[in-house]
Coordinates of N, CA and C in Angstrom, one line a residue:
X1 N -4.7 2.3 -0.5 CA -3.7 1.3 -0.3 C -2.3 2.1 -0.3
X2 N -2.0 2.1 1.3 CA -0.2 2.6 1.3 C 0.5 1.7 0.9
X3 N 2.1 2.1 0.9 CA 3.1 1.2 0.8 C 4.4 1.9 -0.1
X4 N 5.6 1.9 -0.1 CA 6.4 2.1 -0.7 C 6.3 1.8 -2.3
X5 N 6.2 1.1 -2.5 CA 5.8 0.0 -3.8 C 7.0 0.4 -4.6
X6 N 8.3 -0.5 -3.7 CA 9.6 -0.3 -4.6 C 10.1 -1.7 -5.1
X7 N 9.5 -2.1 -5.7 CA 8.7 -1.7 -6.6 C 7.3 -2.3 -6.3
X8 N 6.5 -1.7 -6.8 CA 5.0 -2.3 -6.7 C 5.4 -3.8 -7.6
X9 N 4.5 -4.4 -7.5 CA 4.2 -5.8 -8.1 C 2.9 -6.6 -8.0
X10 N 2.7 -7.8 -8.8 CA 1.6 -8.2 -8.8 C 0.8 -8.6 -7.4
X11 N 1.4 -8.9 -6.1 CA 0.7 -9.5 -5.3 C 0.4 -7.9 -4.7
X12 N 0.4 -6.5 -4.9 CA 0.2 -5.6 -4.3 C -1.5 -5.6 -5.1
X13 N -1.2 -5.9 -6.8 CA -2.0 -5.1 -7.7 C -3.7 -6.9 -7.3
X14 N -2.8 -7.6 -7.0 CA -4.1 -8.8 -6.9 C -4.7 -8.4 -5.6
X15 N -4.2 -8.1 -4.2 CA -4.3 -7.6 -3.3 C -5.8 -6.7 -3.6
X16 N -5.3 -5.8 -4.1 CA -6.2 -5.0 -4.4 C -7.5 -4.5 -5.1
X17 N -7.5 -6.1 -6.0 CA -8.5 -6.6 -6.6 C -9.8 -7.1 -5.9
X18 N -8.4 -8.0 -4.9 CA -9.5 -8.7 -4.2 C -10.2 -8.0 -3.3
X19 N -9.6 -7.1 -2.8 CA -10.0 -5.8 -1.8 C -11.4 -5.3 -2.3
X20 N -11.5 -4.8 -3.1 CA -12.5 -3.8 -4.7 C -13.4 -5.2 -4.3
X21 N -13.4 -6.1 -5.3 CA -14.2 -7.1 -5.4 C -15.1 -7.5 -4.0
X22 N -14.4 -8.1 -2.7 CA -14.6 -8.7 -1.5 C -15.4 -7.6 -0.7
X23 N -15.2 -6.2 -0.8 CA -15.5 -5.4 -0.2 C -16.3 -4.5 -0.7
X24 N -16.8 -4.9 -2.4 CA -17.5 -3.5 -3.1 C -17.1 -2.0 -3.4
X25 N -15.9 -2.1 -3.2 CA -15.2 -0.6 -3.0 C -15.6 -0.1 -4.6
X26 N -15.5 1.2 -4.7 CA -15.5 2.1 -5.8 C -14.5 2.2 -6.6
X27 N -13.4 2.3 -5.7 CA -12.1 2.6 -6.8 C -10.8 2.0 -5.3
X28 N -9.8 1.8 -5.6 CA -8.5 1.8 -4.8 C -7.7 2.4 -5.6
X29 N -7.6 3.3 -4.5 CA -6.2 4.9 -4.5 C -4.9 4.1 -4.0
X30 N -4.4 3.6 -4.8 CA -2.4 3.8 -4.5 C -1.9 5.1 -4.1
X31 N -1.5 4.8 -2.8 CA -0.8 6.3 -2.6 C 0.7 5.6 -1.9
X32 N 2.1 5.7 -2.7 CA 3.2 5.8 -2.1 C 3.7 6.5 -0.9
X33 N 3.9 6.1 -0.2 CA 4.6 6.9 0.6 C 5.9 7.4 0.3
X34 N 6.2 8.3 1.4 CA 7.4 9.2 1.2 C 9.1 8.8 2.0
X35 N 8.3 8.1 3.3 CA 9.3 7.9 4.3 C 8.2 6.9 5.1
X36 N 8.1 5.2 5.3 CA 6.9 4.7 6.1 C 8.2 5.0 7.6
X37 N 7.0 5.3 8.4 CA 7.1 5.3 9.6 C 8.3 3.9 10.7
X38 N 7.2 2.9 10.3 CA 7.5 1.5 11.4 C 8.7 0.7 10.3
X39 N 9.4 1.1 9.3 CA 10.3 0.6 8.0 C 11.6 1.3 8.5
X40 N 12.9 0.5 8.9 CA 14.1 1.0 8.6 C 14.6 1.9 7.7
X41 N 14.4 0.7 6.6 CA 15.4 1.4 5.4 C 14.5 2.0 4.3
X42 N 15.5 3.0 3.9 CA 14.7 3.9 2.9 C 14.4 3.0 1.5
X43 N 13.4 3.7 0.9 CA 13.1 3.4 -0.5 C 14.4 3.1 -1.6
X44 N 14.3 2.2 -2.0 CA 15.8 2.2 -2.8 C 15.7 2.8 -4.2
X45 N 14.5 3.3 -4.6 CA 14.5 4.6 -5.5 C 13.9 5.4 -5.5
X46 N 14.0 7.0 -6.2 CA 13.5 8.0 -6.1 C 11.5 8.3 -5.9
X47 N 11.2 8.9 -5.1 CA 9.4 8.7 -4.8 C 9.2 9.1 -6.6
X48 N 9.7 9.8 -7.2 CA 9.2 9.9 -8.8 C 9.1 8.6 -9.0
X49 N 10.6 8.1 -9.4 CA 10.5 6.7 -9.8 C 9.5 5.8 -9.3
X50 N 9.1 5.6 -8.4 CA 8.2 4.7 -7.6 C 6.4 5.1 -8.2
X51 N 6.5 6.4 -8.1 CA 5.2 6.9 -8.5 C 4.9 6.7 -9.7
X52 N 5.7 6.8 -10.5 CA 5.7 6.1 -11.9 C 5.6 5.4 -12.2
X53 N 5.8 3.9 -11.2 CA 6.1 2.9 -11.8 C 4.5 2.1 -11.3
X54 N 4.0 2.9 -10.2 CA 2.4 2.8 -9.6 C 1.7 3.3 -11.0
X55 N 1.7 4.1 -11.9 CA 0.8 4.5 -12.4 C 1.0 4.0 -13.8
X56 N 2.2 3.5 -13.9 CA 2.3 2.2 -15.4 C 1.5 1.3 -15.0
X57 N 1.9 0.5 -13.4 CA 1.1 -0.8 -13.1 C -0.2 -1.2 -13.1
X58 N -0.9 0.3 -12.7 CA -2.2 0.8 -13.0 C -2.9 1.1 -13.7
X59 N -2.3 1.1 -14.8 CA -3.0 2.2 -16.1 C -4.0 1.1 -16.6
X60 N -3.9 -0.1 -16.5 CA -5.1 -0.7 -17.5 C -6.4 -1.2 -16.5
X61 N -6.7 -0.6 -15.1 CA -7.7 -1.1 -14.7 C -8.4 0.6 -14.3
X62 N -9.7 0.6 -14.8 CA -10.5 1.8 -14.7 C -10.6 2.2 -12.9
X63 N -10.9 1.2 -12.6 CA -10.9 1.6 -10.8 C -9.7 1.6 -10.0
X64 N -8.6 1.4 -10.7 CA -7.6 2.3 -9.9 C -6.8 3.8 -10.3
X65 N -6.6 3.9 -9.3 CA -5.9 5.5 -9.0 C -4.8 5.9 -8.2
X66 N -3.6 6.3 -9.2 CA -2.6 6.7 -8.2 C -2.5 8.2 -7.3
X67 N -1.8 8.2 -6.5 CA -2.2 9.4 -5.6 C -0.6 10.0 -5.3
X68 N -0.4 11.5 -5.5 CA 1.2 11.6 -5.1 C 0.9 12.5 -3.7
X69 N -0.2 12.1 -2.8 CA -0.4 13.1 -1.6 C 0.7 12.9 -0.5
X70 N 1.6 11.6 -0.5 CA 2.5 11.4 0.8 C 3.8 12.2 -0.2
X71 N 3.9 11.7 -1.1 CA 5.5 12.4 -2.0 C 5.5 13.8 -1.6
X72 N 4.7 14.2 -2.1 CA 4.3 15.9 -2.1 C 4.6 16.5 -0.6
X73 N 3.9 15.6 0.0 CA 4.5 16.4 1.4 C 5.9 16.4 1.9
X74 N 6.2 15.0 1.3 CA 7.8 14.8 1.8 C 7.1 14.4 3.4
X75 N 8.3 13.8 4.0 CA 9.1 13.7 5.1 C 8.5 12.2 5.6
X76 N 8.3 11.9 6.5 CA 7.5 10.7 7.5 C 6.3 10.4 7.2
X77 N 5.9 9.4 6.0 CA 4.5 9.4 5.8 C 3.6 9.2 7.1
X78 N 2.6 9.8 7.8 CA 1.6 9.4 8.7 C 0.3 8.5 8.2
X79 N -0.2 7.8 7.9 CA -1.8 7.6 7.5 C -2.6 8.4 7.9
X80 N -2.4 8.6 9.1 CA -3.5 9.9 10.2 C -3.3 11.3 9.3
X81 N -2.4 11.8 9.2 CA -2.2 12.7 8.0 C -2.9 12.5 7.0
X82 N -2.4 11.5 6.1 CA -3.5 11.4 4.9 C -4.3 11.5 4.5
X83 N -5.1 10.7 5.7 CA -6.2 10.6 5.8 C -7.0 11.7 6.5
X84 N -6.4 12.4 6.8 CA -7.2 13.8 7.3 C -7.4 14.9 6.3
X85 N -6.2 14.9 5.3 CA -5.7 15.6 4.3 C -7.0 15.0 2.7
X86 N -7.0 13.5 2.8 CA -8.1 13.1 1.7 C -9.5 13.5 2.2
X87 N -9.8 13.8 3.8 CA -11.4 13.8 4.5 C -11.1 15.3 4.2
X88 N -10.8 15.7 3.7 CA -10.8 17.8 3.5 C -10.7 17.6 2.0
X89 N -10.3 16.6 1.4 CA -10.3 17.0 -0.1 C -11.3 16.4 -0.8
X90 N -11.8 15.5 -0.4 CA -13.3 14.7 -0.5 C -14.1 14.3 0.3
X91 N -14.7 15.0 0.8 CA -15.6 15.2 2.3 C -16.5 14.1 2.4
X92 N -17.3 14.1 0.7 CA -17.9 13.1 0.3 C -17.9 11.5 0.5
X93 N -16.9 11.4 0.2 CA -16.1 10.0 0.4 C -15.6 9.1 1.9
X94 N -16.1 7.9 1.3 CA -16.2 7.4 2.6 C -15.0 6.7 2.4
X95 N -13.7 6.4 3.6 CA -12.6 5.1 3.2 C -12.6 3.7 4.3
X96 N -11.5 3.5 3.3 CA -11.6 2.0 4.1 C -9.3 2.2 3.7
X97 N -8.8 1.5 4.4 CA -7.5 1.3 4.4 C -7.4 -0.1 4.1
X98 N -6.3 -0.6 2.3 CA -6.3 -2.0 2.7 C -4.6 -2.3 3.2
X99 N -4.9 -3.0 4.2 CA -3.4 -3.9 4.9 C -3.3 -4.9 4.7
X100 N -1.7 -5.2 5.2 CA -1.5 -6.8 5.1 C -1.4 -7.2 6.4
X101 N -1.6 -8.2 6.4 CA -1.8 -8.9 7.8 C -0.4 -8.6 9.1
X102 N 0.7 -8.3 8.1 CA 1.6 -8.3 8.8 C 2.0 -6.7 9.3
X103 N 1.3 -5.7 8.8 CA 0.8 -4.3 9.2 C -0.1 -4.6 10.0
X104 N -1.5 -5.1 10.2 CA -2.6 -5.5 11.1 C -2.1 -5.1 12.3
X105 N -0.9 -6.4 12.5 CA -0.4 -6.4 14.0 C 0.3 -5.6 14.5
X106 N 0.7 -4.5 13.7 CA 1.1 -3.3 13.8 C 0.5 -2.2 14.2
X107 N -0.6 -1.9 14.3 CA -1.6 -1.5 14.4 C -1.5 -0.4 15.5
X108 N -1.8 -0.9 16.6 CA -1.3 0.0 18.0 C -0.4 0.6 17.5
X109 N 0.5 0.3 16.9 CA 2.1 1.6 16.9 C 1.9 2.5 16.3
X110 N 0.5 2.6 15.4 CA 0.9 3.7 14.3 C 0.5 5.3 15.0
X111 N 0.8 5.7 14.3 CA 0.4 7.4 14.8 C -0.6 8.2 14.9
X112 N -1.2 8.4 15.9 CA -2.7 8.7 16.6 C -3.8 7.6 16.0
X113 N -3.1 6.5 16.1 CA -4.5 5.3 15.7 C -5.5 5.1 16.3
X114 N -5.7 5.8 17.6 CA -7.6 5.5 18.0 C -8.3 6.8 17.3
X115 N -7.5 8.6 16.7 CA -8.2 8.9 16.1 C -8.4 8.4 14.4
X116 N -7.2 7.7 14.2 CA -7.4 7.3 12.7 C -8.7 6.0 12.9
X117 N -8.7 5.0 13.6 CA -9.7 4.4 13.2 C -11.6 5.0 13.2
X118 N -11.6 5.9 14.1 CA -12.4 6.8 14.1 C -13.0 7.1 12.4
X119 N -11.9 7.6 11.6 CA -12.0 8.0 10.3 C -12.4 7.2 9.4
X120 N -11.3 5.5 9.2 CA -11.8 5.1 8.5 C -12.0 3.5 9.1
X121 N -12.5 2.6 8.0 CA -11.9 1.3 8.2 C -10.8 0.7 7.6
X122 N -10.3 -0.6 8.4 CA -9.5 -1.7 7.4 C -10.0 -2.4 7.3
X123 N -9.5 -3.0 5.8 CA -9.5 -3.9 5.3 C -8.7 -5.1 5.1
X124 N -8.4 -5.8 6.2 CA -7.1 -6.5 6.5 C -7.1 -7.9 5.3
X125 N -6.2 -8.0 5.1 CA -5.4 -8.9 3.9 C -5.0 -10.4 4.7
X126 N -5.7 -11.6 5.0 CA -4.9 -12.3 5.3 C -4.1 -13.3 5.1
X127 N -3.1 -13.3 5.3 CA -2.1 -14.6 4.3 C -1.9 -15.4 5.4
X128 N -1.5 -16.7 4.8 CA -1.5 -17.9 5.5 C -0.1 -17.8 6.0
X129 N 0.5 -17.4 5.5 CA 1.6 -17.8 6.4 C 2.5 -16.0 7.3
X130 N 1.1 -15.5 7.5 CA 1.2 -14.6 8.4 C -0.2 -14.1 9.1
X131 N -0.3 -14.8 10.1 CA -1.6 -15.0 10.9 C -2.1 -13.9 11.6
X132 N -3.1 -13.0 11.8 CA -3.3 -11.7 11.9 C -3.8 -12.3 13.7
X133 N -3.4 -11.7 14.5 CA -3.4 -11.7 15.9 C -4.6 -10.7 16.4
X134 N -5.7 -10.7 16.1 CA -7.0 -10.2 15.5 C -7.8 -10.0 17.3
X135 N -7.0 -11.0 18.0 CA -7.3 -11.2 19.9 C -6.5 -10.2 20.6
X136 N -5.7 -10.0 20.1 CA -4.9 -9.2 21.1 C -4.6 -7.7 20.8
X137 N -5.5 -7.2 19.7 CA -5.7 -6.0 19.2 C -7.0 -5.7 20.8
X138 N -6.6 -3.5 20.4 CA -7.9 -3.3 21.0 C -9.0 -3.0 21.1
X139 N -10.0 -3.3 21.4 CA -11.5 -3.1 21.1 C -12.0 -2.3 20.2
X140 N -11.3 -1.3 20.7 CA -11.4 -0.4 18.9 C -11.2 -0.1 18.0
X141 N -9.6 -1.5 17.6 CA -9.8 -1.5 16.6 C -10.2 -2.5 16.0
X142 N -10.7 -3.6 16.7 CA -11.2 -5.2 16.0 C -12.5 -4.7 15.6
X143 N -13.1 -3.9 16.0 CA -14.4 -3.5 15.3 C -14.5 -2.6 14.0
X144 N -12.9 -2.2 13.5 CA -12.6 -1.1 12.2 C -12.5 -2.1 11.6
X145 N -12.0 -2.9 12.0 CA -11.3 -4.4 11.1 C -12.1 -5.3 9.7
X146 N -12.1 -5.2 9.1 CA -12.9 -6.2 8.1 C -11.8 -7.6 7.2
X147 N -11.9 -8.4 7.9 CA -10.6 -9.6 7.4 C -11.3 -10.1 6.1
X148 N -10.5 -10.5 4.9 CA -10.6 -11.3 3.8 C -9.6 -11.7 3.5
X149 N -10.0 -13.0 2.4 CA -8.9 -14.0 2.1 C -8.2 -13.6 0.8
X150 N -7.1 -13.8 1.2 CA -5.8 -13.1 0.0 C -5.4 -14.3 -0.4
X151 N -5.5 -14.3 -1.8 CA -4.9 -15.3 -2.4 C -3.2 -15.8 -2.0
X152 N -3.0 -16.9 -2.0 CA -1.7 -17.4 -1.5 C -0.5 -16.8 -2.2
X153 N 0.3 -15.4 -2.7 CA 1.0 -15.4 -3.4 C 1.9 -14.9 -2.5
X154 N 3.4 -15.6 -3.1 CA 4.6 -15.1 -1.7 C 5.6 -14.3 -2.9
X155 N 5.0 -13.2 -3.0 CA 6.0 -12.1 -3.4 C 6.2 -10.7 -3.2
X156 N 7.3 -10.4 -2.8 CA 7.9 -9.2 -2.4 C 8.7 -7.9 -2.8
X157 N 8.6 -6.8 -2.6 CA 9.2 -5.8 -3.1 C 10.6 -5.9 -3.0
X158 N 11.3 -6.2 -1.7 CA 11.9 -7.0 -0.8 C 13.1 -8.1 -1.9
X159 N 12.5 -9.1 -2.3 CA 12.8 -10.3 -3.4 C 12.9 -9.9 -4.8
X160 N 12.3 -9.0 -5.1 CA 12.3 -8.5 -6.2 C 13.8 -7.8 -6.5
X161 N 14.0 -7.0 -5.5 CA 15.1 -6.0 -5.6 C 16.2 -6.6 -5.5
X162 N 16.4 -7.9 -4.3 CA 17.5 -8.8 -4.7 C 17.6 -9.8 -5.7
X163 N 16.4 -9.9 -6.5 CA 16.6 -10.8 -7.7 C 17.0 -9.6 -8.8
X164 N 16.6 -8.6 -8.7 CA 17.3 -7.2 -10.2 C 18.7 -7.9 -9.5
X165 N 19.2 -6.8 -8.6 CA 20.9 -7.0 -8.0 C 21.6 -7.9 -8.3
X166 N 20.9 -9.6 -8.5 CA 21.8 -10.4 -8.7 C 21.3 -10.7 -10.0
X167 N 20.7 -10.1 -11.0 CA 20.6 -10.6 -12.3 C 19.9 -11.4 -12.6
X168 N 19.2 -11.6 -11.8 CA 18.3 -12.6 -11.9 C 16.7 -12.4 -12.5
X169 N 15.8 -13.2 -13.0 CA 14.8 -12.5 -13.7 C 13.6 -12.3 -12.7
X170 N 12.9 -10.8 -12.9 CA 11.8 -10.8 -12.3 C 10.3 -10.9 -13.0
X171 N 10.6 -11.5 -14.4 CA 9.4 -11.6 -14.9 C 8.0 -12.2 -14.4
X172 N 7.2 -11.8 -14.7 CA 5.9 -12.5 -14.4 C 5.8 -12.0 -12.5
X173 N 6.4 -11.0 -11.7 CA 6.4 -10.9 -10.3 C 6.2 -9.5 -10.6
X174 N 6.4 -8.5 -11.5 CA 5.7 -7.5 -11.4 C 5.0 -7.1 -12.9
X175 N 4.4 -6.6 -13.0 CA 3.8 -5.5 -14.7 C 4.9 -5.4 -15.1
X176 N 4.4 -6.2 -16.9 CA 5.5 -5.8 -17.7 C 5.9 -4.4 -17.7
X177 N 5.0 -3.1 -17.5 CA 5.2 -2.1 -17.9 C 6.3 -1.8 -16.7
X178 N 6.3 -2.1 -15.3 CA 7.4 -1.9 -14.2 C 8.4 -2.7 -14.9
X179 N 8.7 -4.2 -15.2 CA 10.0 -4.9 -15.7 C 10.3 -3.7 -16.7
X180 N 9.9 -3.1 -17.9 CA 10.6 -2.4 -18.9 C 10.9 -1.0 -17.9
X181 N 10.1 -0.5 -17.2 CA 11.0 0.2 -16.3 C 12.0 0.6 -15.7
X182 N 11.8 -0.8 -14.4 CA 13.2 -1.2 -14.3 C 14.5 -1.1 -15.1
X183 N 14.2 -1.8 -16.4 CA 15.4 -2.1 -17.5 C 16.1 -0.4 -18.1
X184 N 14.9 -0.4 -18.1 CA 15.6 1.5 -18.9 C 16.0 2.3 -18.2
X185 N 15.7 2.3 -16.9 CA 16.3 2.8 -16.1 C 17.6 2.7 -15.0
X186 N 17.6 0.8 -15.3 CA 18.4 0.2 -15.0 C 18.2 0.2 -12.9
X187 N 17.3 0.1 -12.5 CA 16.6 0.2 -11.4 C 17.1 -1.2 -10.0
X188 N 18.0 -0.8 -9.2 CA 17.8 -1.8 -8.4 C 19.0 -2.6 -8.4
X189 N 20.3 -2.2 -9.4 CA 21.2 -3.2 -9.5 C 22.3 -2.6 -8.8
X190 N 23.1 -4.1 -8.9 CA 24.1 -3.5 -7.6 C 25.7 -2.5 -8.6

């Protein structure tokens, strides 16, 4: 599971539950990126900070795992990279990529995507009030595709960061261990 996760939060960490659970997975690897590709604006804090704040959010479930393989490289996270870089470091291992519906339709854009779906599958995330266009993808990749139902939760990294800025509380929208984060580091404010 890619993504900035500035900050991660609970609909990343339920996401990914349901992912594990719906699909039998072994473990789900959090791996932050460095720089996402199809995303304007940069991370509004440092990849440490972020990677840190993935591995507090994480720490109490045995089958997850944070990963610093996009930081480390720096520059323009690719997936196709990653994932070429994870198939040489665990040959063994079979993946699946989990998305959100609103990456799904993104899909065509990303970088060398008919060799990336080749490598692995998705596992697309779908929310209701972002409808995955599942017809107008192309044939190879509606066949990578595995759609499940994402519980209805509308929270964002996005909301989060303008609820710190304006003082406002983010309790209960991400791990206590990210809110005390935030706070001591003073993360996010204007």
């Amino acid at each position: 599971m890619g993504g900035t996760f500035d900050p991660i939060h609970l609909g990343h960490l339920i996401a990914a539950e349901t992912a594990r659970q719906q699909c039998g997975l072994h473990e789900v690897w959090f791996i932050p990126s460095c720089g996402p590709p199809l995303k304007s604006d940069e991370p509004g804090v440092s990849s440490q900070r972020r990677f840190e704040m993935v591995c507090g959010a994480i720490e109490s479930n045995a089958a997850f795992r944070a990963l610093d393989i996009e930081l480390l490289r720096g520059g323009v996270s690719y997936s196709y990279d990653t994932v070429t870089e994870l198939q040489r470091r665990y040959p063994r291992n079979s993946f699946s990529y989990i998305i959100g519906s609103d990456r799904i339709n993104d899909l065509p854009q990303w970088y060398k995507i008919e060799q990336l779906a080749k490598y692995i599958t998705f596992i697309g995330l779908e929310r209701p009030s972002d409808p995955i266009l599942i017809e107008m993808l192309p044939s190879y990749l509606k066949e990578r595709i595995t759609l499940i139902q994402m519980p209805a939760i509308d929270i964002s990294s996005t909301a989060i960061r303008g609820k710190v800025s304006e003082g406002q509380s983010v309790q209960y929208l991400v791990p206590d261990s990210v809110l005390s984060y935030i706070r001591r580091y003073s993360l996010y404010e204007s």
